[in-house]
XYZ file of C-alpha atoms in Angstrom:
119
model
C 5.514 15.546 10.823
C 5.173 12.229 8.696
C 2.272 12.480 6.014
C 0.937 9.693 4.190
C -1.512 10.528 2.035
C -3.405 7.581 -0.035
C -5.735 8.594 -3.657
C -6.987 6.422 -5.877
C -9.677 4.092 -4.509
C -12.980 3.522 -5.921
C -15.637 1.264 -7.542
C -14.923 -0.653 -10.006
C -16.440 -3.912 -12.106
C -14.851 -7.404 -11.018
C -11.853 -8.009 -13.662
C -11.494 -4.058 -13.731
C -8.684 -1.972 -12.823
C -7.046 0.601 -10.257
C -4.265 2.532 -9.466
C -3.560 3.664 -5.672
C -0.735 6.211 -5.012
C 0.571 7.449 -1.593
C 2.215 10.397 -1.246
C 5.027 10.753 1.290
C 6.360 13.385 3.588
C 8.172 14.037 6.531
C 10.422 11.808 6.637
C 13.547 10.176 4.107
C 11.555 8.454 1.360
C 14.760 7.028 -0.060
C 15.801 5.714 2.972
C 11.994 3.912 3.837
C 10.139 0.606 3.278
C 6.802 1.239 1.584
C 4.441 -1.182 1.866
C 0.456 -1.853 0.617
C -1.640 -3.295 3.385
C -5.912 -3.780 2.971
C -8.552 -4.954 5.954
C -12.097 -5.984 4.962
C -15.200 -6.082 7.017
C -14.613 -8.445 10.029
C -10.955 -9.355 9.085
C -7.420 -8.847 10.113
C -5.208 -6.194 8.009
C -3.010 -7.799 5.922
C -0.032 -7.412 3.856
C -0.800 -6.435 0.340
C 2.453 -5.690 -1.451
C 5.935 -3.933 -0.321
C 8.660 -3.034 -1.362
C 12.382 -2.459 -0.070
C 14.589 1.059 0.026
C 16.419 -0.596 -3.131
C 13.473 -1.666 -4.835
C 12.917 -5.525 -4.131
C 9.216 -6.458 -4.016
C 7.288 -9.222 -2.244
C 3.533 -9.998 -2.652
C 1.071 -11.882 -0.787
C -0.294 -14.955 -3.044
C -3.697 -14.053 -3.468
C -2.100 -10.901 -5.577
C 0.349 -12.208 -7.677
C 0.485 -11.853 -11.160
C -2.368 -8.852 -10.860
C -0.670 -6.434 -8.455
C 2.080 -4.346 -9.044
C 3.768 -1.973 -6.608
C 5.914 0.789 -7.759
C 7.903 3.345 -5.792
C 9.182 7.193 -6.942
C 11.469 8.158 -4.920
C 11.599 11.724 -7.089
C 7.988 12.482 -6.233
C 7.795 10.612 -2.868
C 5.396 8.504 -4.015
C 4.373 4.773 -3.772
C 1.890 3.006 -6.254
C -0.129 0.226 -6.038
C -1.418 -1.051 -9.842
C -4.339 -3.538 -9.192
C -5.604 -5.475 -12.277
C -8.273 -7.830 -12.378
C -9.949 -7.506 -9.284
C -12.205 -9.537 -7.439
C -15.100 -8.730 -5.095
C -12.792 -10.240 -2.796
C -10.228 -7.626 -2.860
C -12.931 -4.629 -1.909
C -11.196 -3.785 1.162
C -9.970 -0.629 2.632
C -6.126 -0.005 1.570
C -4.045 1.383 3.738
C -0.242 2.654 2.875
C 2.474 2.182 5.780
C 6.187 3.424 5.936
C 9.094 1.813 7.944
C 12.105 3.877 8.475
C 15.103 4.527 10.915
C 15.821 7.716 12.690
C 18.789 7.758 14.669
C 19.119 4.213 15.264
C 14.986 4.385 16.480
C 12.419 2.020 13.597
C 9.152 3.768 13.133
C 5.675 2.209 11.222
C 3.432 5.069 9.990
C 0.016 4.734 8.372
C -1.982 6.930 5.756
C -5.984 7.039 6.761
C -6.712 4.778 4.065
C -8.917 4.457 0.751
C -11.669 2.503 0.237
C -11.750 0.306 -2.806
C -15.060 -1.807 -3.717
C -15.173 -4.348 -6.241
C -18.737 -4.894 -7.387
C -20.931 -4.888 -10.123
């Protein structure tokens, strides 16, 4: 069965730094759109980061410039390099795959990891 498994999360200072990874199984990494989403406290999950089966990334704004996404495809394993945070990026950070089987698309999430920025 499909296992996404997120590490990584934490407390950190504002203008700190942290590295998410999600590890992949059950289904054809190479073949898969991995993508970065976070939801804080009374908002809407949004898009984070993601990037393609051939390696094109996209960003949302508020990211830019201190995000960086990164995929393995040897290890099965997605990355998600945050610099500089804010307290406004504490969010839980959630990992999703998109990927075909047999003609059929398919969105899976990992549980999530928390990441607070604070000092």
């Amino acid at each position: 069965q499909v296992q996404l498994v997120e590490s990584g999360g934490g407390l950190v200072q504002p203008g700190g730094s942290l590295r998410l990874s999600c590890a992949a199984s059950g289904f054809t990494f190479t073949n898969a759109g991995m993508a970065w989403y976070r939801q804080a406290p009374r908002k809407q999950r949004e898009l984070v980061a993601l990037t393609s089966e051939i390696g094109t990334t996209k960003y949302t704004d508020s990211v830019k410039g201190r995000f960086t996404i990164s995929r393995d495809n040897a290890k099965n394993t997605v990355s998600l390099q945050m610099n500089s945070l804010k307290p406004e990026d504490t969010a839980v950070y959630y990992c999703k795959a998109t990927y075909q089987v047999l003609g059929r698309w398919y969105d899976d999430w990992g549980q999530g990891t928390q990441v607070t920025v604070s000092s």
